[in-house]
Amino acid sequence: MREALGVQASVLAASYIGFGALAATGGVPIWVVTVSTLALWALPGQLVMVEMWQIGAPLIAVVLAVMLTNARFLPMTVTLMPLLRDRRHARWTYYLAAQCIAMSSWVLSMRRCPDMPADERMAYFLGLSCVILAVSIAGGVVGFLVADSIPAIMQIGLVFLAPVYFFIFLIVEIRSRLSAIAVICGGVAGPLFYVVTPQWSVLAAGLVGGTAAYAIHKFTGRAHA
């Protein structure tokens, strides 16, 4: 909890202030801002939800769009859960932990948990996640209430603080050759696919860039062997 109240909480609070202000400007009720943070806790998915809410998209379209935007949580969960598993934990705690996974909690836990005793990792992860989630909810409410005093361009700028911060954090935390290759491939694929198809650029860049990184890692590893 102490670690959560550092730069991570500050960045997420600022980002969710921007999100709350954008939602208020778009006519989204404050309860949607709060509940979506609690249920989704994924700023890109929440932004998609707000945008589609504003244009009056059908509910099924909103659900599918948010699901696709949040598809990244599957590999994040798959990589984190083995670190949290311990025979002393009840099964239901893993479902709770899966609901608490976000970019912020995932990045910090992937760095810290390998150096902790197995029975302490779940407590660390849940303490970290609960504080950051509470800060995110509070930031969204504050942003909603003060939306009139935040210029539109500043609302958008605040929202993008979180992805920029965590992208830099990932670069700093690169410790393996595969991670470096993945970041480079993703960084190249993202802008290229955005030029070709802005609507599908994130999914396409993730699929192609990730596959290319894995293939390069395997091929070069075999060549060195």
Backbone as JSON, one array per atom type, in Angstrom:
{
  "sequence": "MREALGVQASVLAASYIGFGALAATGGVPIWVVTVSTLALWALPGQLVMVEMWQIGAPLIAVVLAVMLTNARFLPMTVTLMPLLRDRRHARWTYYLAAQCIAMSSWVLSMRRCPDMPADERMAYFLGLSCVILAVSIAGGVVGFLVADSIPAIMQIGLVFLAPVYFFIFLIVEIRSRLSAIAVICGGVAGPLFYVVTPQWSVLAAGLVGGTAAYAIHKFTGRAHA",
  "N": [[0.83, -1.2, 0.0], [1.97, 1.18, 0.71], [3.86, 1.52, -1.3], [2.15, 1.83, -3.45], [1.16, 4.38, -3.14], [2.75, 6.22, -4.44], [4.44, 7.51, -7.26], [2.91, 6.08, -9.1], [0.2, 6.15, -8.18], [-0.23, 8.89, -8.3], [-0.01, 9.47, -11.05], [-2.11, 7.91, -12.08], [-4.28, 9.04, -10.73], [-4.3, 11.63, -11.84], [-4.81, 10.95, -14.52], [-7.34, 9.77, -14.33], [-8.8, 11.91, -13.4], [-8.84, 13.43, -15.71], [-10.33, 11.63, -17.27], [-12.8, 11.55, -15.87], [-13.59, 14.2, -16.24], [-13.85, 14.31, -19.03], [-15.95, 12.48, -19.34], [-18.03, 13.8, -17.98], [-18.3, 16.07, -19.6], [-19.27, 14.84, -21.87], [-21.79, 14.1, -21.12], [-22.13, 11.79, -19.63], [-23.33, 9.96, -16.86], [-22.35, 10.37, -13.38], [-22.39, 8.04, -11.87], [-21.88, 6.07, -13.73], [-19.25, 6.6, -14.38], [-18.0, 5.95, -11.96], [-18.8, 3.25, -11.43], [-17.88, 1.96, -13.75], [-15.15, 2.22, -13.48], [-14.71, 0.67, -11.19], [-15.64, -1.83, -12.09], [-14.41, -2.33, -14.58], [-11.84, -1.07, -14.64], [-9.95, -0.09, -16.52], [-8.57, 2.16, -18.39], [-8.35, 2.72, -21.27], [-10.46, 1.07, -22.26], [-12.61, 2.2, -20.9], [-12.65, 4.76, -22.01], [-13.36, 4.15, -24.63], [-15.91, 3.15, -24.1], [-17.22, 5.5, -23.16], [-17.07, 7.13, -25.45], [-18.6, 5.66, -27.3], [-20.99, 5.62, -25.95], [-21.71, 8.3, -26.15], [-22.31, 8.57, -28.87], [-24.53, 7.08, -29.07], [-24.43, 4.27, -29.49], [-25.47, 0.81, -29.93], [-26.03, -1.36, -27.09], [-24.82, -3.92, -27.22], [-22.82, -3.47, -29.07], [-21.21, -1.69, -27.69], [-20.35, -3.31, -25.56], [-18.89, -5.32, -26.94], [-16.88, -3.77, -28.13], [-15.52, -2.75, -25.89], [-14.64, -5.16, -24.79], [-12.84, -6.08, -26.78], [-10.97, -4.01, -26.68], [-9.94, -4.42, -24.15], [-8.66, -6.83, -24.34], [-6.02, -7.29, -23.84], [-5.7, -7.97, -21.22], [-5.82, -10.7, -20.93], [-3.28, -12.06, -21.68], [-1.76, -10.73, -19.73], [-2.88, -11.64, -17.35], [-2.33, -14.37, -17.56], [0.45, -14.41, -17.38], [0.92, -13.34, -14.86], [-0.49, -14.83, -12.89], [0.82, -17.37, -12.31], [2.86, -16.47, -10.63], [1.49, -15.66, -8.39], [0.31, -17.89, -7.34], [-0.19, -20.15, -4.69], [-0.28, -22.86, -2.45], [-1.5, -22.3, -0.07], [-3.45, -20.41, -0.46], [-6.92, -19.68, -0.87], [-9.18, -20.79, -3.46], [-10.94, -18.8, -4.41], [-9.58, -16.43, -4.09], [-7.96, -16.11, -6.29], [-9.69, -15.41, -8.34], [-10.52, -12.94, -7.43], [-8.06, -11.63, -7.52], [-7.59, -11.67, -10.28], [-9.55, -9.89, -11.16], [-8.48, -7.57, -10.23], [-6.33, -6.96, -11.8], [-4.46, -4.66, -13.59], [-2.72, -2.39, -15.79], [-0.94, -0.91, -14.18], [-0.81, -2.31, -11.66], [0.02, -4.78, -12.61], [2.54, -4.32, -13.82], [4.14, -3.46, -11.62], [3.89, -5.65, -9.9], [4.94, -7.77, -11.4], [7.57, -7.03, -11.31], [8.23, -6.98, -8.56], [7.24, -9.35, -7.26], [8.72, -11.8, -7.94], [10.91, -11.67, -6.21], [9.91, -12.07, -3.71], [8.77, -14.1, -0.9], [6.65, -16.88, -1.67], [4.17, -17.02, -0.32], [3.63, -14.42, 0.37], [3.09, -12.89, -1.81], [0.48, -12.61, -2.89], [-0.81, -11.01, -0.97], [0.69, -8.66, -1.19], [0.07, -7.95, -3.86], [-2.75, -7.57, -3.8], [-3.01, -5.55, -1.85], [-1.6, -3.46, -3.09], [-3.15, -3.17, -5.43], [-5.73, -2.49, -4.47], [-5.37, 0.04, -3.29], [-4.53, 1.6, -5.5], [-6.74, 1.3, -7.14], [-8.73, 2.55, -5.58], [-7.74, 5.16, -5.57], [-8.01, 5.71, -8.29], [-10.81, 5.64, -8.65], [-11.55, 7.78, -6.98], [-10.22, 9.87, -8.32], [-11.64, 9.91, -10.76], [-14.19, 10.77, -9.87], [-13.57, 13.31, -8.8], [-12.64, 14.6, -11.14], [-15.01, 14.59, -12.64], [-16.6, 16.32, -11.12], [-15.25, 18.75, -11.27], [-15.2, 19.38, -13.91], [-15.95, 21.58, -15.5], [-13.98, 23.44, -15.08], [-11.72, 22.55, -16.3], [-9.94, 22.76, -19.21], [-10.73, 21.45, -22.51], [-8.57, 20.39, -24.02], [-6.73, 19.94, -22.02], [-8.01, 17.96, -20.56], [-7.85, 15.76, -22.28], [-5.07, 15.56, -22.41], [-4.42, 14.86, -19.75], [-5.57, 12.32, -19.57], [-3.86, 10.84, -21.19], [-1.56, 10.68, -19.74], [-1.13, 8.36, -18.18], [-0.73, 6.03, -20.01], [1.64, 6.93, -21.28], [3.42, 7.19, -19.14], [3.57, 4.5, -18.18], [4.55, 3.22, -20.42], [7.12, 4.28, -20.59], [8.02, 3.3, -18.16], [8.0, 0.53, -18.64], [10.02, 0.36, -20.57], [12.25, 1.13, -19.05], [12.31, -0.98, -17.27], [13.08, -3.18, -18.72], [14.49, -6.32, -18.82], [15.21, -8.57, -20.12], [16.2, -10.17, -23.19], [14.11, -10.89, -24.91], [12.03, -9.22, -24.04], [13.03, -6.71, -24.79], [13.1, -6.98, -27.59], [10.37, -7.31, -28.06], [9.3, -4.8, -27.27], [10.51, -3.12, -29.16], [9.51, -4.19, -31.61], [6.75, -3.79, -31.21], [6.73, -0.99, -30.99], [7.46, -0.24, -33.56], [5.51, -1.49, -35.16], [3.08, -0.36, -34.3], [2.74, 2.52, -35.17], [2.92, 2.04, -37.97], [0.71, 0.36, -38.58], [-1.28, 2.06, -37.8], [-1.29, 3.98, -39.77], [-2.24, 2.47, -41.89], [-4.71, 1.28, -41.0], [-6.43, 2.88, -38.83], [-8.53, 2.16, -37.07], [-8.13, -0.51, -36.38], [-5.58, -0.63, -35.55], [-4.29, -0.97, -33.01], [-4.92, -3.6, -32.17], [-3.97, -5.06, -34.4], [-1.26, -4.32, -34.44], [-0.43, -5.34, -31.97], [-0.85, -8.12, -32.35], [0.67, -8.75, -34.71], [3.15, -7.51, -34.14], [3.84, -8.72, -31.67], [3.93, -11.44, -32.44], [5.97, -11.32, -34.34], [8.1, -10.55, -32.69], [8.37, -12.8, -31.04], [9.04, -14.72, -32.98], [11.47, -13.67, -33.99], [13.03, -13.8, -31.68], [13.11, -16.58, -31.23], [14.31, -17.48, -33.63], [16.82, -16.13, -33.73], [17.88, -17.03, -31.35], [18.14, -19.77, -31.86], [19.96, -19.63, -33.93], [22.22, -18.65, -32.62], [22.72, -20.79, -30.98]],
  "CA": [[0.0, 0.0, 0.0], [2.89, 2.33, 0.76], [4.44, 1.68, -2.63], [1.11, 2.28, -4.37], [0.91, 5.8, -2.95], [3.86, 6.98, -5.0], [4.23, 8.08, -8.59], [1.84, 5.35, -9.78], [-1.1, 6.69, -7.78], [-0.33, 10.27, -8.78], [-0.26, 9.44, -12.49], [-3.46, 7.4, -12.32], [-5.23, 10.05, -10.25], [-4.38, 12.68, -12.86], [-5.45, 10.39, -15.71], [-8.77, 9.58, -14.08], [-9.4, 13.24, -13.36], [-9.13, 13.72, -17.11], [-11.43, 10.76, -17.73], [-14.03, 12.03, -15.26], [-13.97, 15.46, -16.88], [-14.34, 13.97, -20.37], [-17.26, 11.85, -19.2], [-19.0, 14.84, -17.62], [-18.51, 16.89, -20.79], [-20.05, 14.06, -22.82], [-23.11, 13.79, -20.6], [-22.16, 10.48, -18.97], [-23.61, 10.15, -15.42], [-21.23, 10.11, -12.48], [-22.41, 6.64, -11.41], [-21.23, 5.26, -14.76], [-17.81, 6.83, -14.21], [-17.55, 5.21, -10.77], [-19.01, 1.8, -11.58], [-17.02, 1.45, -14.81], [-13.8, 2.09, -12.91], [-14.72, -0.48, -10.28], [-15.89, -3.09, -12.8], [-13.46, -2.52, -15.69], [-10.53, -0.56, -14.27], [-9.13, -0.1, -17.72], [-8.85, 3.48, -18.94], [-8.69, 2.69, -22.7], [-11.8, 0.52, -22.43], [-13.58, 3.17, -20.4], [-12.74, 5.84, -23.0], [-14.17, 3.6, -25.73], [-17.28, 3.1, -23.61], [-17.76, 6.86, -23.14], [-17.22, 7.61, -26.82], [-19.73, 4.98, -27.92], [-22.17, 6.1, -25.23], [-22.05, 9.62, -26.68], [-22.89, 8.47, -30.22], [-25.74, 6.27, -29.0], [-24.22, 2.93, -30.04], [-26.2, -0.25, -29.24], [-25.33, -1.91, -25.94], [-23.97, -5.05, -27.61], [-21.64, -2.9, -29.74], [-20.36, -1.13, -26.63], [-19.74, -4.43, -24.84], [-17.88, -5.96, -27.79], [-15.76, -2.84, -28.32], [-14.75, -2.73, -24.64], [-13.98, -6.47, -24.67], [-11.68, -6.1, -27.67], [-9.98, -3.07, -26.16], [-9.34, -4.97, -22.93], [-8.15, -8.19, -24.59], [-4.64, -7.38, -23.34], [-5.69, -8.5, -19.86], [-5.64, -12.16, -20.95], [-1.86, -12.42, -21.48], [-1.28, -10.19, -18.46], [-3.32, -12.57, -16.3], [-1.62, -15.63, -17.74], [1.84, -14.27, -16.92], [1.0, -12.98, -13.44], [-1.08, -15.81, -11.99], [1.78, -18.34, -11.77], [3.62, -15.86, -9.54], [0.65, -15.48, -7.21], [-0.21, -19.17, -6.87], [0.4, -20.79, -3.51], [-1.27, -23.83, -1.96], [-2.17, -21.77, 1.12], [-4.5, -19.47, -0.85], [-8.2, -20.24, -1.31], [-9.37, -20.63, -4.9], [-11.66, -17.56, -4.74], [-8.67, -15.29, -4.1], [-7.41, -15.93, -7.63], [-10.69, -14.67, -9.11], [-10.41, -11.56, -6.95], [-6.81, -11.08, -8.05], [-7.76, -11.45, -11.72], [-10.34, -8.68, -11.33], [-7.66, -6.42, -9.83], [-5.18, -6.76, -12.7], [-4.42, -3.5, -14.49], [-1.34, -2.17, -16.21], [-0.13, -0.44, -13.05], [-0.57, -3.39, -10.7], [0.74, -5.86, -13.28], [3.95, -3.93, -13.99], [4.82, -3.45, -10.32], [3.92, -7.01, -9.33], [5.89, -8.58, -12.17], [8.91, -6.65, -10.88], [8.45, -7.24, -7.14], [6.85, -10.67, -6.75], [9.74, -12.86, -8.0], [11.86, -11.56, -5.1], [9.18, -12.25, -2.45], [8.29, -15.45, -0.59], [5.43, -17.18, -2.42], [2.95, -16.78, 0.46], [3.44, -12.99, 0.59], [2.86, -12.18, -3.07], [-0.93, -12.26, -3.05], [-1.11, -9.88, -0.1], [1.3, -7.49, -1.81], [-0.66, -7.59, -5.07], [-4.07, -7.05, -3.46], [-2.83, -4.26, -1.18], [-1.21, -2.52, -4.14], [-4.27, -2.95, -6.36], [-6.85, -1.82, -3.81], [-5.05, 1.45, -3.13], [-4.52, 2.26, -6.81], [-8.14, 1.33, -7.6], [-9.43, 3.59, -4.81], [-7.26, 6.44, -6.08], [-8.59, 5.89, -9.62], [-12.22, 5.99, -8.48], [-11.6, 9.14, -6.44], [-9.83, 10.78, -9.38], [-12.76, 10.04, -11.69], [-15.23, 11.59, -9.24], [-13.08, 14.68, -8.75], [-12.65, 15.12, -12.5], [-16.4, 14.83, -13.02], [-17.13, 17.46, -10.38], [-14.57, 20.0, -11.64], [-15.03, 19.32, -15.37], [-16.11, 22.9, -16.12], [-12.77, 24.25, -14.89], [-10.6, 21.91, -17.0], [-10.1, 22.89, -20.67], [-10.86, 20.17, -23.22], [-7.26, 19.88, -24.4], [-6.09, 19.45, -20.81], [-8.68, 16.71, -20.22], [-7.24, 14.72, -23.11], [-3.67, 15.41, -21.99], [-4.39, 14.13, -18.48], [-5.89, 10.91, -19.84], [-2.72, 10.16, -21.82], [-0.42, 10.58, -18.83], [-0.93, 6.98, -17.72], [-0.03, 5.18, -20.98], [3.0, 7.42, -21.51], [4.22, 6.83, -17.96], [3.83, 3.07, -18.1], [5.41, 2.84, -21.54], [8.48, 4.6, -20.16], [8.34, 2.37, -17.07], [8.31, -0.76, -19.25], [11.34, 0.46, -21.2], [13.26, 1.16, -17.99], [12.33, -2.26, -16.59], [13.46, -4.28, -19.61], [15.57, -7.11, -18.23], [15.5, -9.74, -20.95], [16.32, -9.92, -24.62], [12.79, -11.01, -25.51], [11.28, -8.0, -23.71], [13.54, -5.62, -25.63], [12.63, -7.22, -28.96], [8.92, -7.08, -28.09], [9.05, -3.36, -27.23], [10.92, -2.56, -30.45], [8.55, -4.62, -32.63], [5.5, -3.09, -30.97], [6.92, 0.42, -31.29], [7.5, -0.08, -35.02], [4.25, -1.94, -35.75], [1.98, 0.52, -33.94], [2.54, 3.62, -36.13], [2.7, 1.54, -39.33], [-0.67, -0.1, -38.72], [-2.17, 3.21, -37.65], [-1.38, 4.61, -41.09], [-3.04, 1.6, -42.75], [-6.05, 1.12, -40.47], [-6.47, 3.43, -37.46], [-9.51, 1.48, -36.22], [-7.65, -1.83, -35.95], [-4.12, -0.54, -35.43], [-3.79, -1.5, -31.74], [-5.01, -5.07, -32.21], [-3.07, -5.58, -35.44], [0.13, -4.12, -34.0], [-0.16, -6.3, -30.9], [-0.77, -9.47, -32.9], [1.8, -8.88, -35.64], [4.39, -7.14, -33.45], [4.15, -9.77, -30.7], [4.32, -12.66, -33.17], [7.29, -11.06, -34.93], [9.09, -10.56, -31.62], [8.58, -14.2, -30.65], [9.74, -15.4, -34.07], [12.86, -13.18, -34.01], [13.71, -14.35, -30.5], [13.36, -18.01, -31.46], [15.24, -17.67, -34.74], [18.17, -15.69, -33.35], [18.35, -17.93, -30.31], [18.56, -21.01, -32.49], [21.17, -19.34, -34.72], [23.37, -18.55, -31.69], [23.0, -22.11, -30.46]],
  "C": [[0.86, 1.25, 0.0], [3.49, 2.58, -0.62], [3.41, 2.22, -3.62], [0.91, 3.79, -4.3], [2.08, 6.66, -3.42], [3.5, 7.58, -6.34], [3.06, 7.41, -9.29], [0.47, 5.94, -9.46], [-1.28, 8.11, -8.3], [-0.68, 10.31, -10.26], [-1.68, 8.97, -12.76], [-4.53, 8.38, -11.84], [-5.41, 11.15, -11.29], [-5.11, 12.18, -14.1], [-6.95, 10.24, -15.51], [-9.5, 10.9, -13.84], [-9.76, 13.68, -14.79], [-10.28, 12.9, -17.65], [-12.76, 11.23, -17.16], [-14.52, 13.31, -15.91], [-14.5, 15.2, -18.3], [-15.74, 13.36, -20.31], [-18.33, 12.88, -18.88], [-19.32, 15.72, -18.82], [-19.4, 16.17, -21.81], [-21.42, 13.66, -22.31], [-23.24, 12.42, -19.97], [-22.39, 10.67, -17.48], [-22.41, 9.77, -14.55], [-21.22, 8.67, -12.0], [-21.77, 5.72, -12.43], [-19.72, 5.39, -14.67], [-17.27, 5.97, -13.07], [-17.64, 3.71, -10.97], [-18.1, 1.22, -12.66], [-15.58, 1.31, -14.33], [-13.7, 0.88, -12.0], [-14.82, -1.79, -11.04], [-14.84, -3.37, -13.88], [-12.03, -2.21, -15.28], [-9.54, -0.67, -15.42], [-9.43, 1.19, -18.49], [-9.13, 3.46, -20.45], [-10.09, 2.15, -22.97], [-12.88, 1.48, -21.97], [-13.74, 4.35, -21.38], [-13.57, 5.39, -24.2], [-15.65, 3.58, -25.33], [-17.94, 4.48, -23.65], [-18.01, 7.37, -24.55], [-18.43, 6.97, -27.49], [-21.04, 5.34, -27.24], [-22.65, 7.41, -25.85], [-22.71, 9.54, -28.05], [-24.13, 7.58, -30.24], [-25.62, 4.88, -29.59], [-25.04, 1.9, -29.27], [-25.36, -0.85, -28.11], [-24.38, -3.03, -26.32], [-22.7, -4.56, -28.31], [-20.67, -2.33, -28.71], [-19.62, -2.25, -25.9], [-18.63, -5.07, -25.66], [-16.66, -5.06, -27.97], [-14.88, -2.8, -27.07], [-14.01, -4.04, -24.44], [-12.73, -6.53, -25.54], [-10.58, -5.17, -27.17], [-9.24, -3.64, -24.96], [-8.79, -6.38, -23.11], [-6.74, -8.37, -24.04], [-4.58, -7.99, -21.95], [-5.5, -10.02, -19.83], [-4.17, -12.55, -20.81], [-1.27, -11.88, -20.19], [-1.64, -11.12, -17.31], [-2.54, -13.87, -16.36], [-0.19, -15.55, -17.21], [1.94, -13.99, -15.43], [0.54, -14.09, -12.51], [-0.09, -16.87, -11.48], [2.63, -17.78, -10.62], [2.81, -15.76, -8.26], [0.19, -16.8, -6.61], [0.58, -19.69, -5.66], [-0.67, -21.68, -2.9], [-2.01, -23.32, -0.73], [-3.3, -20.8, 0.8], [-5.76, -20.22, -1.24], [-8.4, -19.95, -2.79], [-10.01, -19.28, -5.24], [-10.72, -16.36, -4.78], [-8.06, -15.04, -5.47], [-8.39, -15.18, -8.52], [-10.68, -13.19, -8.71], [-9.16, -10.9, -7.53], [-6.93, -10.78, -9.54], [-8.54, -10.17, -12.0], [-9.51, -7.43, -11.03], [-6.49, -6.15, -10.77], [-5.42, -5.54, -13.59], [-2.95, -3.28, -14.86], [-0.45, -1.79, -15.04], [0.2, -1.57, -12.09], [0.24, -4.52, -11.33], [2.23, -5.54, -13.39], [4.71, -4.03, -12.67], [4.94, -4.85, -9.74], [4.88, -7.92, -10.09], [7.33, -8.25, -11.78], [9.2, -7.11, -9.46], [8.27, -8.7, -6.73], [7.93, -11.75, -6.86], [10.73, -12.83, -6.84], [11.2, -11.77, -3.74], [8.94, -13.73, -2.17], [6.93, -15.67, -1.22], [4.16, -16.82, -1.64], [2.68, -15.3, 0.71], [3.01, -12.23, -0.67], [1.41, -11.75, -3.26], [-1.3, -11.05, -2.2], [-0.53, -8.59, -0.68], [0.46, -7.01, -2.99], [-2.01, -6.96, -4.73], [-3.99, -5.71, -2.74], [-2.5, -3.17, -2.18], [-2.41, -2.15, -4.99], [-5.4, -2.16, -5.71], [-6.6, -0.34, -3.63], [-5.11, 2.18, -4.47], [-5.94, 2.35, -7.37], [-8.92, 2.43, -6.89], [-9.03, 4.97, -5.3], [-7.88, 6.74, -7.45], [-10.06, 6.31, -9.53], [-12.36, 7.43, -7.97], [-11.23, 10.17, -7.5], [-10.94, 11.0, -10.4], [-13.87, 10.93, -11.15], [-14.82, 13.05, -9.19], [-13.11, 15.32, -10.14], [-14.06, 15.44, -12.98], [-16.93, 16.11, -12.38], [-16.5, 18.79, -10.8], [-14.39, 20.12, -13.15], [-15.09, 20.7, -16.02], [-14.85, 23.76, -16.02], [-11.55, 23.66, -15.59], [-10.82, 22.05, -18.5], [-10.08, 21.53, -21.37], [-9.5, 19.58, -23.57], [-6.51, 19.32, -23.2], [-6.73, 18.13, -20.35], [-8.05, 15.55, -20.98], [-5.79, 14.48, -22.7], [-3.53, 14.63, -20.7], [-4.63, 12.64, -18.7], [-4.67, 10.16, -20.37], [-1.49, 10.11, -20.93], [-0.1, 9.14, -18.47], [-0.23, 6.11, -18.75], [1.4, 5.62, -21.26], [3.91, 7.02, -20.36], [4.57, 5.35, -17.95], [4.63, 2.55, -19.28], [6.87, 3.12, -21.19], [8.93, 3.63, -19.07], [8.73, 1.01, -17.63], [9.69, -0.74, -19.9], [12.45, 0.4, -20.16], [13.42, -0.23, -17.35], [12.71, -3.45, -17.49], [14.67, -5.01, -19.04], [15.96, -8.31, -19.08], [15.54, -9.33, -22.42], [14.96, -9.95, -25.31], [11.95, -9.75, -25.25], [11.72, -6.83, -24.59], [13.06, -5.77, -27.07], [11.15, -6.91, -29.07], [8.59, -5.59, -28.1], [9.4, -2.71, -28.57], [9.91, -2.91, -31.54], [7.2, -3.92, -32.46], [5.59, -1.62, -31.32], [6.95, 0.71, -32.78], [6.13, -0.41, -35.63], [3.1, -0.97, -35.49], [1.75, 1.66, -34.94], [2.27, 3.14, -37.55], [1.26, 1.11, -39.53], [-1.66, 1.04, -38.55], [-2.35, 3.93, -38.97], [-2.31, 3.8, -42.0], [-4.49, 1.53, -42.3], [-6.11, 1.61, -39.02], [-7.4, 2.66, -36.53], [-8.98, 0.18, -35.63], [-6.16, -1.82, -35.63], [-3.59, -1.17, -34.14], [-3.79, -3.03, -31.74], [-4.03, -5.66, -33.21], [-1.62, -5.46, -35.02], [0.49, -5.1, -32.9], [0.04, -7.71, -31.44], [0.48, -9.65, -33.76], [3.13, -8.58, -34.93], [4.81, -8.2, -32.44], [4.61, -11.06, -31.35], [5.72, -12.5, -33.77], [8.38, -11.1, -33.87], [9.41, -11.99, -31.18], [9.38, -14.95, -31.71], [11.21, -14.98, -34.13], [13.65, -13.77, -32.85], [14.06, -15.82, -30.71], [14.42, -18.23, -32.53], [16.66, -17.29, -34.37], [18.74, -16.57, -32.24], [18.85, -19.23, -30.87], [19.84, -20.81, -33.28], [22.4, -19.27, -33.81], [23.74, -19.92, -31.12], [23.78, -22.94, -31.46]]
}
